[in-house]
mmCIF file of C-alpha atoms in Angstrom:
data_model
loop_
_atom_site.group_PDB
_atom_site.id
_atom_site.type_symbol
_atom_site.label_atom_id
_atom_site.label_comp_id
_atom_site.label_asym_id
_atom_site.label_seq_id
_atom_site.Cartn_x
_atom_site.Cartn_y
_atom_site.Cartn_z
ATOM 1 C CA MET S 1 29.983 -10.198 43.424
ATOM 2 C CA PRO S 2 28.126 -9.300 40.105
ATOM 3 C CA ARG S 3 30.287 -8.653 36.949
ATOM 4 C CA ASP S 4 30.473 -4.991 36.083
ATOM 5 C CA LEU S 5 28.250 -4.300 33.187
ATOM 6 C CA ALA S 6 30.183 -1.004 32.417
ATOM 7 C CA LEU S 7 33.124 -3.296 31.617
ATOM 8 C CA LEU S 8 31.168 -5.523 29.200
ATOM 9 C CA PRO S 9 32.233 -4.259 25.669
ATOM 10 C CA LYS S 10 29.195 -3.368 23.593
ATOM 11 C CA ALA S 11 27.958 -1.265 20.688
ATOM 12 C CA HIS S 12 25.080 1.158 20.888
ATOM 13 C CA LEU S 13 23.030 0.845 17.675
ATOM 14 C CA HIS S 14 19.643 2.321 18.284
ATOM 15 C CA LEU S 15 20.222 5.989 19.380
ATOM 16 C CA HIS S 16 18.574 9.125 17.979
ATOM 17 C CA LEU S 17 20.595 12.354 18.039
ATOM 18 C CA ASP S 18 17.536 14.530 18.857
ATOM 19 C CA GLY S 19 16.529 12.222 21.732
ATOM 20 C CA SER S 20 19.937 11.883 23.313
ATOM 21 C CA LEU S 21 20.711 15.253 24.864
ATOM 22 C CA ARG S 22 21.423 15.444 28.477
ATOM 23 C CA PRO S 23 18.592 17.087 30.448
ATOM 24 C CA SER S 24 21.074 19.684 31.797
ATOM 25 C CA THR S 25 22.232 20.433 28.216
ATOM 26 C CA VAL S 26 18.670 20.894 27.053
ATOM 27 C CA ALA S 27 17.949 23.382 29.901
ATOM 28 C CA GLU S 28 21.104 25.303 29.139
ATOM 29 C CA LEU S 29 20.762 25.487 25.361
ATOM 30 C CA ALA S 30 16.976 26.239 25.568
ATOM 31 C CA ALA S 31 17.911 29.191 28.100
ATOM 32 C CA GLY S 32 20.437 30.475 25.686
ATOM 33 C CA ALA S 33 18.175 30.341 22.807
ATOM 34 C CA GLY S 34 15.248 31.984 24.784
ATOM 35 C CA ILE S 35 12.927 29.098 24.189
ATOM 36 C CA ALA S 36 11.059 26.753 26.517
ATOM 37 C CA ALA S 37 12.895 23.572 27.345
ATOM 38 C CA PRO S 38 10.945 20.262 26.748
ATOM 39 C CA MET S 39 10.150 18.503 29.996
ATOM 40 C CA PRO S 40 9.699 14.874 29.003
ATOM 41 C CA THR S 41 7.313 12.959 31.241
ATOM 42 C CA GLY S 42 5.112 10.407 29.466
ATOM 43 C CA TYR S 43 3.376 10.092 26.182
ATOM 44 C CA GLY S 44 -0.255 9.364 25.347
ATOM 45 C CA SER S 45 0.298 9.346 21.597
ATOM 46 C CA PHE S 46 3.016 9.203 19.035
ATOM 47 C CA ALA S 47 2.225 12.798 18.173
ATOM 48 C CA ALA S 48 3.012 13.939 21.640
ATOM 49 C CA PHE S 49 6.205 11.912 21.563
ATOM 50 C CA SER S 50 7.228 13.506 18.206
ATOM 51 C CA ALA S 51 6.401 16.930 19.455
ATOM 52 C CA THR S 52 8.905 16.522 22.351
ATOM 53 C CA ILE S 53 11.540 15.314 20.056
ATOM 54 C CA SER S 54 11.024 18.423 17.866
ATOM 55 C CA ALA S 55 11.297 20.716 20.876
ATOM 56 C CA ALA S 56 14.641 19.103 21.891
ATOM 57 C CA ALA S 57 15.976 19.502 18.402
ATOM 58 C CA ALA S 58 14.880 23.207 18.459
ATOM 59 C CA CYS S 59 17.346 23.779 21.298
ATOM 60 C CA MET S 60 20.314 23.079 19.133
ATOM 61 C CA ARG S 61 20.757 26.321 17.213
ATOM 62 C CA THR S 62 24.307 26.313 16.054
ATOM 63 C CA ALA S 63 27.147 24.006 14.839
ATOM 64 C CA ASP S 64 28.764 24.425 18.197
ATOM 65 C CA ASP S 65 25.462 23.255 19.902
ATOM 66 C CA VAL S 66 25.539 20.121 17.731
ATOM 67 C CA VAL S 67 29.235 19.398 18.350
ATOM 68 C CA ARG S 68 28.764 19.716 22.028
ATOM 69 C CA VAL S 69 25.745 17.292 22.153
ATOM 70 C CA LEU S 70 27.661 14.772 19.956
ATOM 71 C CA ASP S 71 30.575 14.872 22.226
ATOM 72 C CA GLU S 72 28.306 14.218 25.177
ATOM 73 C CA ILE S 73 26.561 11.384 23.416
ATOM 74 C CA VAL S 74 29.834 9.578 22.693
ATOM 75 C CA GLU S 75 31.227 10.278 26.327
ATOM 76 C CA ASP S 76 28.069 8.778 27.722
ATOM 77 C CA ALA S 77 28.342 5.731 25.383
ATOM 78 C CA ARG S 78 31.945 5.313 26.623
ATOM 79 C CA ALA S 79 30.979 5.432 30.242
ATOM 80 C CA ALA S 80 28.391 2.615 29.588
ATOM 81 C CA GLY S 81 31.099 0.433 28.019
ATOM 82 C CA ALA S 82 30.462 1.113 24.438
ATOM 83 C CA VAL S 83 33.359 0.822 21.972
ATOM 84 C CA TRP S 84 31.123 1.660 19.084
ATOM 85 C CA VAL S 85 28.076 3.789 18.627
ATOM 86 C CA GLU S 86 25.760 4.530 15.656
ATOM 87 C CA VAL S 87 23.876 7.835 15.928
ATOM 88 C CA SER S 88 20.668 8.146 13.878
ATOM 89 C CA MET S 89 19.597 11.435 12.389
ATOM 90 C CA TRP S 90 17.019 12.714 9.957
ATOM 91 C CA PRO S 91 18.855 15.396 7.812
ATOM 92 C CA GLY S 92 16.115 17.932 8.056
ATOM 93 C CA LEU S 93 16.409 17.883 11.888
ATOM 94 C CA PHE S 94 17.775 21.362 12.121
ATOM 95 C CA ALA S 95 15.496 23.029 9.735
ATOM 96 C CA GLY S 96 18.222 24.659 7.678
ATOM 97 C CA ARG S 97 20.020 26.126 10.700
ATOM 98 C CA LEU S 98 23.269 24.428 9.647
ATOM 99 C CA GLY S 99 22.846 24.982 5.988
ATOM 100 C CA SER S 100 21.832 22.416 3.451
ATOM 101 C CA ASP S 101 21.066 18.881 4.233
ATOM 102 C CA SER S 102 24.596 17.991 2.871
ATOM 103 C CA ASP S 103 26.137 20.699 4.988
ATOM 104 C CA THR S 104 24.222 19.384 8.027
ATOM 105 C CA VAL S 105 25.508 15.866 7.510
ATOM 106 C CA ARG S 106 29.110 17.148 7.194
ATOM 107 C CA THR S 107 28.840 19.104 10.369
ATOM 108 C CA VAL S 108 27.500 16.029 12.247
ATOM 109 C CA LEU S 109 30.094 13.732 10.755
ATOM 110 C CA ASP S 110 32.850 16.332 11.709
ATOM 111 C CA GLY S 111 31.407 16.429 15.201
ATOM 112 C CA LEU S 112 31.341 12.693 15.555
ATOM 113 C CA GLN S 113 34.934 12.395 14.314
ATOM 114 C CA ARG S 114 36.059 14.904 16.937
ATOM 115 C CA ALA S 115 34.054 13.058 19.679
ATOM 116 C CA GLY S 116 35.393 9.645 18.583
ATOM 117 C CA ILE S 117 39.024 10.949 18.776
ATOM 118 C CA ALA S 118 38.485 12.497 22.218
ATOM 119 C CA HIS S 119 36.736 9.548 23.868
ATOM 120 C CA ARG S 120 38.356 6.714 21.834
ATOM 121 C CA VAL S 121 34.977 5.306 20.726
ATOM 122 C CA GLY S 122 34.267 4.342 17.153
ATOM 123 C CA VAL S 123 31.296 6.065 15.618
ATOM 124 C CA GLY S 124 29.069 5.976 12.592
ATOM 125 C CA LEU S 125 26.108 7.955 11.363
ATOM 126 C CA VAL S 126 22.754 6.452 10.295
ATOM 127 C CA LEU S 127 20.799 8.875 8.030
ATOM 128 C CA ALA S 128 17.159 8.296 8.419
ATOM 129 C CA ALA S 129 14.137 9.205 6.336
ATOM 130 C CA ASN S 130 11.090 10.488 8.189
ATOM 131 C CA ARG S 131 8.015 8.604 7.098
ATOM 132 C CA GLY S 132 5.768 11.701 7.497
ATOM 133 C CA HIS S 133 7.596 13.472 4.726
ATOM 134 C CA GLY S 134 6.714 10.870 2.146
ATOM 135 C CA PRO S 135 8.483 8.502 -0.276
ATOM 136 C CA ALA S 136 9.962 11.204 -2.517
ATOM 137 C CA GLN S 137 11.822 12.855 0.293
ATOM 138 C CA ALA S 138 12.853 9.409 1.557
ATOM 139 C CA LEU S 139 14.448 8.768 -1.768
ATOM 140 C CA ASP S 140 16.279 12.137 -1.472
ATOM 141 C CA VAL S 141 17.605 11.105 1.872
ATOM 142 C CA ALA S 142 18.781 7.681 0.478
ATOM 143 C CA ARG S 143 20.698 9.504 -2.367
ATOM 144 C CA LEU S 144 22.269 11.873 0.244
ATOM 145 C CA ALA S 145 23.297 8.866 2.441
ATOM 146 C CA SER S 146 24.631 7.092 -0.536
ATOM 147 C CA GLY S 147 26.817 10.039 -1.264
ATOM 148 C CA PHE S 148 28.377 9.767 2.191
ATOM 149 C CA ALA S 149 28.735 5.915 2.168
ATOM 150 C CA GLY S 150 32.315 5.063 3.192
ATOM 151 C CA ASP S 151 32.663 8.530 4.497
ATOM 152 C CA GLY S 152 31.064 8.194 7.940
ATOM 153 C CA VAL S 153 27.550 7.198 7.018
ATOM 154 C CA VAL S 154 26.996 3.582 7.987
ATOM 155 C CA GLY S 155 23.325 2.918 7.396
ATOM 156 C CA PHE S 156 19.966 4.188 6.200
ATOM 157 C CA GLY S 157 17.035 4.255 8.564
ATOM 158 C CA LEU S 158 13.392 4.866 8.403
ATOM 159 C CA ASP S 159 11.660 6.646 11.355
ATOM 160 C CA GLY S 160 8.192 8.062 12.142
ATOM 161 C CA ASP S 161 4.653 6.705 12.343
ATOM 162 C CA GLU S 162 4.601 3.410 10.614
ATOM 163 C CA SER S 163 0.773 3.065 11.353
ATOM 164 C CA SER S 164 0.169 5.834 8.820
ATOM 165 C CA TYR S 165 3.085 5.133 6.436
ATOM 166 C CA PRO S 166 3.657 1.454 6.081
ATOM 167 C CA PRO S 167 7.041 0.050 4.749
ATOM 168 C CA ALA S 168 5.978 -0.674 1.175
ATOM 169 C CA LEU S 169 5.968 3.066 0.443
ATOM 170 C CA PHE S 170 9.659 3.269 1.047
ATOM 171 C CA ALA S 171 10.902 0.307 -0.964
ATOM 172 C CA ASP S 172 12.622 2.492 -3.672
ATOM 173 C CA ALA S 173 14.529 4.547 -1.117
ATOM 174 C CA CYS S 174 15.743 1.527 0.668
ATOM 175 C CA ALA S 175 16.792 -0.128 -2.620
ATOM 176 C CA ARG S 176 18.818 3.003 -3.443
ATOM 177 C CA ALA S 177 20.596 2.887 -0.134
ATOM 178 C CA ARG S 178 21.307 -0.870 -0.468
ATOM 179 C CA ALA S 179 22.598 -0.319 -3.915
ATOM 180 C CA ALA S 180 25.278 1.985 -2.382
ATOM 181 C CA GLY S 181 26.305 -0.789 0.154
ATOM 182 C CA LEU S 182 24.416 0.815 3.053
ATOM 183 C CA PRO S 183 22.589 -1.437 5.541
ATOM 184 C CA VAL S 184 18.865 -0.635 5.844
ATOM 185 C CA VAL S 185 17.889 -0.343 9.456
ATOM 186 C CA PRO S 186 14.215 0.704 9.665
ATOM 187 C CA HIS S 187 11.854 1.052 12.499
ATOM 188 C CA ALA S 188 9.210 -1.542 12.333
ATOM 189 C CA GLY S 189 7.031 -3.563 14.675
ATOM 190 C CA GLU S 190 6.759 -0.613 17.048
ATOM 191 C CA LEU S 191 3.254 0.808 16.264
ATOM 192 C CA LEU S 192 2.188 -2.001 13.930
ATOM 193 C CA GLY S 193 2.287 -5.699 14.320
ATOM 194 C CA ALA S 194 4.240 -8.663 13.026
ATOM 195 C CA GLY S 195 3.287 -7.892 9.340
ATOM 196 C CA SER S 196 5.229 -4.672 9.515
ATOM 197 C CA VAL S 197 8.335 -6.557 10.675
ATOM 198 C CA ALA S 198 8.012 -9.030 7.827
ATOM 199 C CA ASP S 199 7.588 -6.213 5.371
ATOM 200 C CA ALA S 200 10.775 -4.482 6.632
ATOM 201 C CA VAL S 201 12.624 -7.708 5.748
ATOM 202 C CA ASP S 202 10.870 -8.690 2.596
ATOM 203 C CA LEU S 203 10.164 -5.270 1.086
ATOM 204 C CA LEU S 204 12.932 -3.082 2.456
ATOM 205 C CA GLY S 205 15.768 -5.577 2.581
ATOM 206 C CA ALA S 206 16.512 -5.101 6.275
ATOM 207 C CA ARG S 207 18.863 -7.359 8.102
ATOM 208 C CA ARG S 208 18.513 -5.375 11.227
ATOM 209 C CA VAL S 209 15.223 -4.009 12.471
ATOM 210 C CA MET S 210 14.929 -1.213 15.081
ATOM 211 C CA HIS S 211 12.301 -2.362 17.700
ATOM 212 C CA GLY S 212 10.647 -5.271 15.819
ATOM 213 C CA VAL S 213 9.336 -6.679 19.077
ATOM 214 C CA ARG S 214 5.823 -7.180 17.882
ATOM 215 C CA CYS S 215 7.089 -10.073 15.741
ATOM 216 C CA THR S 216 6.060 -12.161 18.751
ATOM 217 C CA GLU S 217 2.471 -11.810 17.515
ATOM 218 C CA ASP S 218 3.440 -14.444 14.820
ATOM 219 C CA PRO S 219 5.276 -17.349 16.111
ATOM 220 C CA ARG S 220 6.161 -18.454 12.543
ATOM 221 C CA LEU S 221 7.822 -14.993 11.926
ATOM 222 C CA VAL S 222 9.793 -15.386 15.184
ATOM 223 C CA ALA S 223 11.061 -18.733 13.986
ATOM 224 C CA ARG S 224 11.876 -17.267 10.582
ATOM 225 C CA LEU S 225 13.874 -14.291 12.138
ATOM 226 C CA ALA S 226 15.916 -16.828 14.307
ATOM 227 C CA ASP S 227 16.597 -19.060 11.302
ATOM 228 C CA SER S 228 17.708 -16.156 9.130
ATOM 229 C CA GLY S 229 19.868 -14.330 11.693
ATOM 230 C CA ILE S 230 17.839 -11.142 11.498
ATOM 231 C CA VAL S 231 18.802 -8.777 14.290
ATOM 232 C CA LEU S 232 16.267 -6.696 16.460
ATOM 233 C CA ASP S 233 17.550 -3.535 18.002
ATOM 234 C CA VAL S 234 15.369 -3.687 21.081
ATOM 235 C CA SER S 235 14.593 -0.788 23.392
ATOM 236 C CA VAL S 236 11.769 0.438 25.458
ATOM 237 C CA VAL S 237 8.309 -1.171 25.537
ATOM 238 C CA PRO S 238 5.145 -0.120 27.531
ATOM 239 C CA SER S 239 5.878 -2.476 30.511
ATOM 240 C CA LEU S 240 8.830 -4.484 31.823
ATOM 241 C CA ARG S 241 6.364 -7.310 32.761
ATOM 242 C CA GLU S 242 5.538 -7.573 29.068
ATOM 243 C CA HIS S 243 9.041 -7.192 27.709
ATOM 244 C CA PRO S 244 9.618 -9.791 25.033
ATOM 245 C CA LEU S 245 13.428 -9.824 25.048
ATOM 246 C CA PRO S 246 13.838 -12.968 27.204
ATOM 247 C CA ALA S 247 11.319 -14.934 24.995
ATOM 248 C CA LEU S 248 12.889 -13.657 21.861
ATOM 249 C CA LEU S 249 16.483 -14.676 23.050
ATOM 250 C CA ALA S 250 15.049 -18.097 24.125
ATOM 251 C CA ALA S 251 13.638 -18.502 20.662
ATOM 252 C CA GLY S 252 17.020 -17.843 19.154
ATOM 253 C CA VAL S 253 16.463 -14.298 17.724
ATOM 254 C CA ARG S 254 19.495 -12.174 17.717
ATOM 255 C CA CYS S 255 18.826 -8.966 19.772
ATOM 256 C CA THR S 256 20.772 -5.960 20.849
ATOM 257 C CA VAL S 257 19.882 -3.639 23.762
ATOM 258 C CA ASN S 258 19.629 0.002 23.375
ATOM 259 C CA ALA S 259 18.527 3.351 24.968
ATOM 260 C CA ASP S 260 16.667 4.666 21.837
ATOM 261 C CA ASP S 261 15.951 8.196 23.201
ATOM 262 C CA PRO S 262 17.738 8.569 26.605
ATOM 263 C CA LEU S 263 16.361 12.148 27.185
ATOM 264 C CA LEU S 264 12.690 11.092 26.618
ATOM 265 C CA PHE S 265 12.832 7.947 28.593
ATOM 266 C CA GLY S 266 15.122 8.841 31.432
ATOM 267 C CA THR S 267 17.542 6.041 30.712
ATOM 268 C CA ASP S 268 21.019 5.204 29.192
ATOM 269 C CA LEU S 269 22.665 2.210 27.726
ATOM 270 C CA LEU S 270 24.203 0.899 30.904
ATOM 271 C CA THR S 271 20.859 1.231 32.789
ATOM 272 C CA GLU S 272 19.146 -0.746 30.095
ATOM 273 C CA TYR S 273 21.732 -3.560 30.579
ATOM 274 C CA GLN S 274 21.263 -3.378 34.340
ATOM 275 C CA ARG S 275 17.520 -3.578 33.878
ATOM 276 C CA CYS S 276 17.830 -6.632 31.640
ATOM 277 C CA ARG S 277 19.923 -8.318 34.556
ATOM 278 C CA GLU S 278 17.956 -7.157 37.581
ATOM 279 C CA GLN S 279 14.371 -7.098 36.256
ATOM 280 C CA LEU S 280 14.263 -9.378 33.300
ATOM 281 C CA GLY S 281 16.494 -11.924 34.803
ATOM 282 C CA LEU S 282 19.108 -12.256 32.004
ATOM 283 C CA THR S 283 22.212 -14.009 32.961
ATOM 284 C CA ASP S 284 25.663 -12.726 32.392
ATOM 285 C CA ALA S 285 26.157 -15.252 29.648
ATOM 286 C CA GLN S 286 22.879 -13.996 27.967
ATOM 287 C CA LEU S 287 24.057 -10.355 28.258
ATOM 288 C CA ALA S 288 27.393 -11.251 26.867
ATOM 289 C CA ASP S 289 25.623 -12.739 23.879
ATOM 290 C CA VAL S 290 23.549 -9.623 23.481
ATOM 291 C CA ALA S 291 26.738 -7.501 23.597
ATOM 292 C CA ARG S 292 28.348 -9.880 20.958
ATOM 293 C CA THR S 293 25.373 -9.475 18.614
ATOM 294 C CA SER S 294 25.561 -5.690 18.881
ATOM 295 C CA LEU S 295 29.224 -5.738 17.830
ATOM 296 C CA GLU S 296 28.756 -8.286 15.177
ATOM 297 C CA ALA S 297 25.722 -6.419 13.697
ATOM 298 C CA SER S 298 27.419 -3.104 13.748
ATOM 299 C CA ALA S 299 29.332 -1.194 11.062
ATOM 300 C CA ALA S 300 32.549 -1.255 13.331
ATOM 301 C CA PRO S 301 35.773 -2.181 11.680
ATOM 302 C CA VAL S 302 36.731 -5.807 11.876
ATOM 303 C CA GLY S 303 39.738 -5.286 14.144
ATOM 304 C CA VAL S 304 37.525 -3.269 16.693
ATOM 305 C CA VAL S 305 34.942 -6.105 16.641
ATOM 306 C CA ALA S 306 37.642 -8.897 17.181
ATOM 307 C CA ALA S 307 39.226 -6.937 20.027
ATOM 308 C CA ALA S 308 35.899 -6.406 21.795
ATOM 309 C CA LEU S 309 34.761 -9.993 21.346
ATOM 310 C CA ALA S 310 38.016 -11.078 23.055
ATOM 311 C CA ARG S 311 37.348 -8.751 25.886
ATOM 312 C CA ILE S 312 33.763 -10.257 26.269
ATOM 313 C CA ASP S 313 35.242 -13.556 26.571
ATOM 314 C CA ALA S 314 37.598 -12.116 29.247
ATOM 315 C CA TRP S 315 34.703 -10.487 31.063
ATOM 316 C CA LEU S 316 33.040 -13.965 31.311
ATOM 317 C CA GLY S 317 36.253 -15.459 32.450
ATOM 318 C CA LEU S 318 36.828 -17.567 29.384
ATOM 319 C CA SER S 319 40.272 -16.089 28.440
ATOM 320 C CA GLY S 320 42.829 -13.970 29.916
ATOM 321 C CA PRO S 321 42.518 -10.730 32.066
ATOM 322 C CA LEU S 322 40.222 -8.018 30.986
ATOM 323 C CA GLY S 323 42.393 -5.321 29.416
ATOM 324 C CA PRO S 324 41.590 -1.625 28.739
ATOM 325 C CA ALA S 325 38.594 -0.955 26.340
ATOM 326 C CA SER S 326 39.486 -1.185 22.654
ATOM 327 C CA ALA S 327 38.368 1.361 20.200
ATOM 328 C CA PRO S 328 39.603 2.705 16.837
ATOM 329 C CA ARG S 329 42.735 4.855 17.206
ATOM 330 C CA GLY S 330 41.533 8.166 15.961
ATOM 331 C CA GLY S 331 38.125 6.624 16.214
ATOM 332 C CA GLY S 332 35.353 8.593 14.591
ATOM 333 C CA SER S 333 32.749 8.811 11.796
ATOM 334 C CA GLY S 334 32.994 5.180 10.789
ATOM 335 C CA SER S 335 36.621 5.211 10.026
ATOM 336 C CA PRO S 336 38.818 2.771 11.875
ATOM 337 C CA GLY S 337 41.921 4.841 11.668
ATOM 338 C CA PRO S 338 45.239 3.641 10.299
ATOM 339 C CA ALA S 339 45.905 1.307 13.212
ATOM 340 C CA ASP S 340 42.966 -0.824 12.490
ATOM 341 C CA GLY S 341 43.114 -1.319 8.732
ATOM 342 C CA ARG S 342 40.170 -0.375 7.133
ATOM 343 C CA GLY S 343 5.088 5.518 19.283
ATOM 344 C CA PRO S 344 3.901 5.962 22.509
ATOM 345 C CA ARG S 345 6.635 4.406 24.546
ATOM 346 C CA PRO S 346 6.932 5.063 28.211
ATOM 347 C CA PRO S 347 10.241 4.075 29.683
ATOM 348 C CA ALA S 348 11.058 0.569 30.528
ATOM 349 C CA ALA S 349 14.100 -1.621 29.852
#
């Protein structure tokens, strides 16, 4: 009988707040706001994809709406076996409905803290700049993120259309975030090729890249990523038949599996792991390695990672019986709690 993938401890590292609403929640919030609910189907362009994301964000009108969505995101992560989840958000997402950008971040962090406590899942927030708003605003977001470093913000991201706004434009913003001790986790290798992935590493200082799959266009880059331990937060690609994850793992590249935008792609974290097993042919040992990478590459407290890694060994039968899921007691907003001591992308795996 196959091992239950819901019992495999894992972290969810590539997950966007505005793309993670439950479809039923979108419909309810939209009806309450008197606006049309977005109906995700497929995307012929990155602009169409972005428009759907914006429509989903517009359904969240109040702080209570946001707190509800965050609670559901963390609850869904827990159901998928996640003991840690990092939610990514552009601070301008709510167009001032929650106050200033700083007020917005505080509201989201408070919501994550409450959700983490309720569901016993550790959480952190990645503040992301949107390429389309330019380098100056990206630097502002990096400063804002730096101000919340150690207070629930666990990374600085870079989202949006990389084909129009390449990585080099945002080097200063990423340097500012790194100076504050924040990992830089940009999108790259999604709409542009291997050179964009290399620039994310060389110019932005990324040790983790969201997507990054087009690195396969340059075998020398693949070898370099493997040798240096750079992590790719892999999610959807245009076709399962073309999915590069098995080849990347075979080449020694460290990868995590993620749902990215569950609302838009009709998926979730557990489904993605199941697809990796059933359609990509990954073994349980490979899936366990992917889960280990997700935890080791995360901002989760050391104690949480160690407990989860032990449970992965138990899941594989390499140690004692599999106990209950481990998560930070009090669990939210990147804080371990006192007990722990410190593009156009149709759905496919």
